[in-house]
Amino acid sequence: VSTQSTWGEAAATLAFAARPERTARRLADLGAAVPLSALLKRGLDGSPTDAAGAMQLHAAGVLATRFFGGHDTGRRALLDAGAQQALMALARRGHPALRGAAVDCLDDVFS
């Protein structure tokens, strides 16, 4: 199992776990927003990455951000972790298939 696959699966799991507010608070307390923000930034710094793998990671990260950010606690944790800036970078420099999803996530979570 590749590392990227594992990270993507973890982000997707976080997305569904973060749906209830109580779980979102626990995840925020555990610092889950920091690695999620890092996942959204992965590969956007110009370092060589597997494009398909990066797209899967970013898609899972956008999904997780949308659900986690659907609660005030999660939104604050994501802001503190730099997820808003990471999504803006993804909207500008990410895979073309994900740019719209990143913009929608920004609107839904941070507007």
PDB file of C-alpha atoms in Angstrom:
ATOM      1  CA  VAL A   1       0.000   0.000   0.000  1.00  0.00           C
ATOM      2  CA  SER A   2       1.443   3.349  -1.001  1.00  0.00           C
ATOM      3  CA  THR A   3       1.848   6.190   1.440  1.00  0.00           C
ATOM      4  CA  GLN A   4      -0.347   8.429  -0.713  1.00  0.00           C
ATOM      5  CA  SER A   5      -3.114   5.819  -0.723  1.00  0.00           C
ATOM      6  CA  THR A   6      -2.924   5.556   3.054  1.00  0.00           C
ATOM      7  CA  TRP A   7      -3.097   9.357   3.494  1.00  0.00           C
ATOM      8  CA  GLY A   8      -6.031   9.556   1.094  1.00  0.00           C
ATOM      9  CA  GLU A   9      -7.909   6.858   2.944  1.00  0.00           C
ATOM     10  CA  ALA A  10      -7.200   8.575   6.246  1.00  0.00           C
ATOM     11  CA  ALA A  11      -8.526  11.895   4.917  1.00  0.00           C
ATOM     12  CA  ALA A  12     -11.658  10.242   3.552  1.00  0.00           C
ATOM     13  CA  THR A  13     -12.235   8.550   6.898  1.00  0.00           C
ATOM     14  CA  LEU A  14     -11.792  11.895   8.652  1.00  0.00           C
ATOM     15  CA  ALA A  15     -14.401  13.402   6.334  1.00  0.00           C
ATOM     16  CA  PHE A  16     -17.100  11.007   7.425  1.00  0.00           C
ATOM     17  CA  ALA A  17     -16.061  10.912  11.073  1.00  0.00           C
ATOM     18  CA  ALA A  18     -16.169  14.719  11.330  1.00  0.00           C
ATOM     19  CA  ARG A  19     -19.818  14.984  10.374  1.00  0.00           C
ATOM     20  CA  PRO A  20     -21.204  14.935  13.947  1.00  0.00           C
ATOM     21  CA  GLU A  21     -20.323  18.062  15.937  1.00  0.00           C
ATOM     22  CA  ARG A  22     -19.101  16.098  18.952  1.00  0.00           C
ATOM     23  CA  THR A  23     -16.655  14.146  16.819  1.00  0.00           C
ATOM     24  CA  ALA A  24     -15.514  17.334  15.092  1.00  0.00           C
ATOM     25  CA  ARG A  25     -14.692  18.829  18.492  1.00  0.00           C
ATOM     26  CA  ARG A  26     -12.677  15.764  19.454  1.00  0.00           C
ATOM     27  CA  LEU A  27     -10.789  15.814  16.164  1.00  0.00           C
ATOM     28  CA  ALA A  28     -10.052  19.515  16.631  1.00  0.00           C
ATOM     29  CA  ASP A  29      -8.803  18.838  20.160  1.00  0.00           C
ATOM     30  CA  LEU A  30      -6.533  16.102  18.785  1.00  0.00           C
ATOM     31  CA  GLY A  31      -5.058  18.521  16.231  1.00  0.00           C
ATOM     32  CA  ALA A  32      -6.459  16.806  13.124  1.00  0.00           C
ATOM     33  CA  ALA A  33      -6.614  20.107  11.223  1.00  0.00           C
ATOM     34  CA  VAL A  34      -2.819  20.416  11.041  1.00  0.00           C
ATOM     35  CA  PRO A  35      -2.134  17.215   9.064  1.00  0.00           C
ATOM     36  CA  LEU A  36      -5.253  17.862   6.972  1.00  0.00           C
ATOM     37  CA  SER A  37      -3.912  21.284   6.021  1.00  0.00           C
ATOM     38  CA  ALA A  38      -0.540  19.720   5.212  1.00  0.00           C
ATOM     39  CA  LEU A  39      -2.259  17.155   3.002  1.00  0.00           C
ATOM     40  CA  LEU A  40      -3.968  19.943   1.034  1.00  0.00           C
ATOM     41  CA  LYS A  41      -0.570  21.627   0.514  1.00  0.00           C
ATOM     42  CA  ARG A  42       1.238  18.447  -0.544  1.00  0.00           C
ATOM     43  CA  GLY A  43       2.749  18.747  -3.993  1.00  0.00           C
ATOM     44  CA  LEU A  44       1.776  22.403  -4.504  1.00  0.00           C
ATOM     45  CA  ASP A  45       5.251  23.666  -3.638  1.00  0.00           C
ATOM     46  CA  GLY A  46       6.729  22.574  -6.959  1.00  0.00           C
ATOM     47  CA  SER A  47       8.230  19.353  -5.640  1.00  0.00           C
ATOM     48  CA  PRO A  48       7.822  16.376  -7.963  1.00  0.00           C
ATOM     49  CA  THR A  49       4.793  14.234  -7.172  1.00  0.00           C
ATOM     50  CA  ASP A  50       2.703  11.556  -8.806  1.00  0.00           C
ATOM     51  CA  ALA A  51      -0.076  13.633 -10.415  1.00  0.00           C
ATOM     52  CA  ALA A  52      -2.786  10.976 -10.066  1.00  0.00           C
ATOM     53  CA  GLY A  53      -1.802  10.251  -6.477  1.00  0.00           C
ATOM     54  CA  ALA A  54      -1.735  13.941  -5.607  1.00  0.00           C
ATOM     55  CA  MET A  55      -5.170  14.415  -7.144  1.00  0.00           C
ATOM     56  CA  GLN A  56      -6.581  11.579  -5.019  1.00  0.00           C
ATOM     57  CA  LEU A  57      -5.003  13.054  -1.883  1.00  0.00           C
ATOM     58  CA  HIS A  58      -6.320  16.513  -2.648  1.00  0.00           C
ATOM     59  CA  ALA A  59      -9.817  15.190  -3.423  1.00  0.00           C
ATOM     60  CA  ALA A  60      -9.930  13.354  -0.091  1.00  0.00           C
ATOM     61  CA  GLY A  61      -8.565  16.455   1.652  1.00  0.00           C
ATOM     62  CA  VAL A  62     -11.210  18.716   0.129  1.00  0.00           C
ATOM     63  CA  LEU A  63     -13.932  16.284   1.205  1.00  0.00           C
ATOM     64  CA  ALA A  64     -12.543  16.080   4.741  1.00  0.00           C
ATOM     65  CA  THR A  65     -12.191  19.872   4.932  1.00  0.00           C
ATOM     66  CA  ARG A  66     -15.768  20.384   3.815  1.00  0.00           C
ATOM     67  CA  PHE A  67     -17.192  18.106   6.506  1.00  0.00           C
ATOM     68  CA  PHE A  68     -14.782  19.081   9.277  1.00  0.00           C
ATOM     69  CA  GLY A  69     -15.295  22.760   8.490  1.00  0.00           C
ATOM     70  CA  GLY A  70     -19.063  22.356   8.648  1.00  0.00           C
ATOM     71  CA  HIS A  71     -18.870  22.935  12.400  1.00  0.00           C
ATOM     72  CA  ASP A  72     -17.648  26.069  14.167  1.00  0.00           C
ATOM     73  CA  THR A  73     -15.030  24.137  16.121  1.00  0.00           C
ATOM     74  CA  GLY A  74     -13.663  22.490  12.992  1.00  0.00           C
ATOM     75  CA  ARG A  75     -13.728  25.739  11.011  1.00  0.00           C
ATOM     76  CA  ARG A  76     -11.695  27.540  13.680  1.00  0.00           C
ATOM     77  CA  ALA A  77      -9.195  24.681  13.852  1.00  0.00           C
ATOM     78  CA  LEU A  78      -8.848  24.677  10.053  1.00  0.00           C
ATOM     79  CA  LEU A  79      -8.305  28.439   9.985  1.00  0.00           C
ATOM     80  CA  ASP A  80      -5.607  28.164  12.649  1.00  0.00           C
ATOM     81  CA  ALA A  81      -3.920  25.337  10.726  1.00  0.00           C
ATOM     82  CA  GLY A  82      -3.776  27.312   7.456  1.00  0.00           C
ATOM     83  CA  ALA A  83      -6.316  25.225   5.556  1.00  0.00           C
ATOM     84  CA  GLN A  84      -7.931  28.294   3.990  1.00  0.00           C
ATOM     85  CA  GLN A  85      -4.624  29.324   2.405  1.00  0.00           C
ATOM     86  CA  ALA A  86      -3.984  25.725   1.349  1.00  0.00           C
ATOM     87  CA  LEU A  87      -7.370  25.570  -0.400  1.00  0.00           C
ATOM     88  CA  MET A  88      -6.682  28.897  -2.138  1.00  0.00           C
ATOM     89  CA  ALA A  89      -3.382  27.475  -3.414  1.00  0.00           C
ATOM     90  CA  LEU A  90      -5.134  24.298  -4.516  1.00  0.00           C
ATOM     91  CA  ALA A  91      -7.743  26.382  -6.363  1.00  0.00           C
ATOM     92  CA  ARG A  92      -4.929  28.200  -8.216  1.00  0.00           C
ATOM     93  CA  ARG A  93      -2.345  25.477  -8.782  1.00  0.00           C
ATOM     94  CA  GLY A  94      -4.034  22.138  -8.138  1.00  0.00           C
ATOM     95  CA  HIS A  95      -5.201  19.613 -10.699  1.00  0.00           C
ATOM     96  CA  PRO A  96      -7.706  21.259 -13.050  1.00  0.00           C
ATOM     97  CA  ALA A  97     -10.371  18.688 -12.126  1.00  0.00           C
ATOM     98  CA  LEU A  98     -10.187  19.776  -8.467  1.00  0.00           C
ATOM     99  CA  ARG A  99      -9.915  23.541  -8.763  1.00  0.00           C
ATOM    100  CA  GLY A 100     -13.679  24.053  -8.793  1.00  0.00           C
ATOM    101  CA  ALA A 101     -14.148  21.750  -5.814  1.00  0.00           C
ATOM    102  CA  ALA A 102     -11.508  23.712  -3.897  1.00  0.00           C
ATOM    103  CA  VAL A 103     -13.294  27.003  -4.673  1.00  0.00           C
ATOM    104  CA  ASP A 104     -16.658  25.536  -3.634  1.00  0.00           C
ATOM    105  CA  CYS A 105     -15.123  24.235  -0.403  1.00  0.00           C
ATOM    106  CA  LEU A 106     -13.651  27.668   0.331  1.00  0.00           C
ATOM    107  CA  ASP A 107     -17.084  29.245  -0.166  1.00  0.00           C
ATOM    108  CA  ASP A 108     -18.884  26.635   1.928  1.00  0.00           C
ATOM    109  CA  VAL A 109     -16.449  26.517   4.826  1.00  0.00           C
ATOM    110  CA  PHE A 110     -14.864  29.957   5.066  1.00  0.00           C
ATOM    111  CA  SER A 111     -17.497  32.380   3.751  1.00  0.00           C
TER     112      SER A 111
END
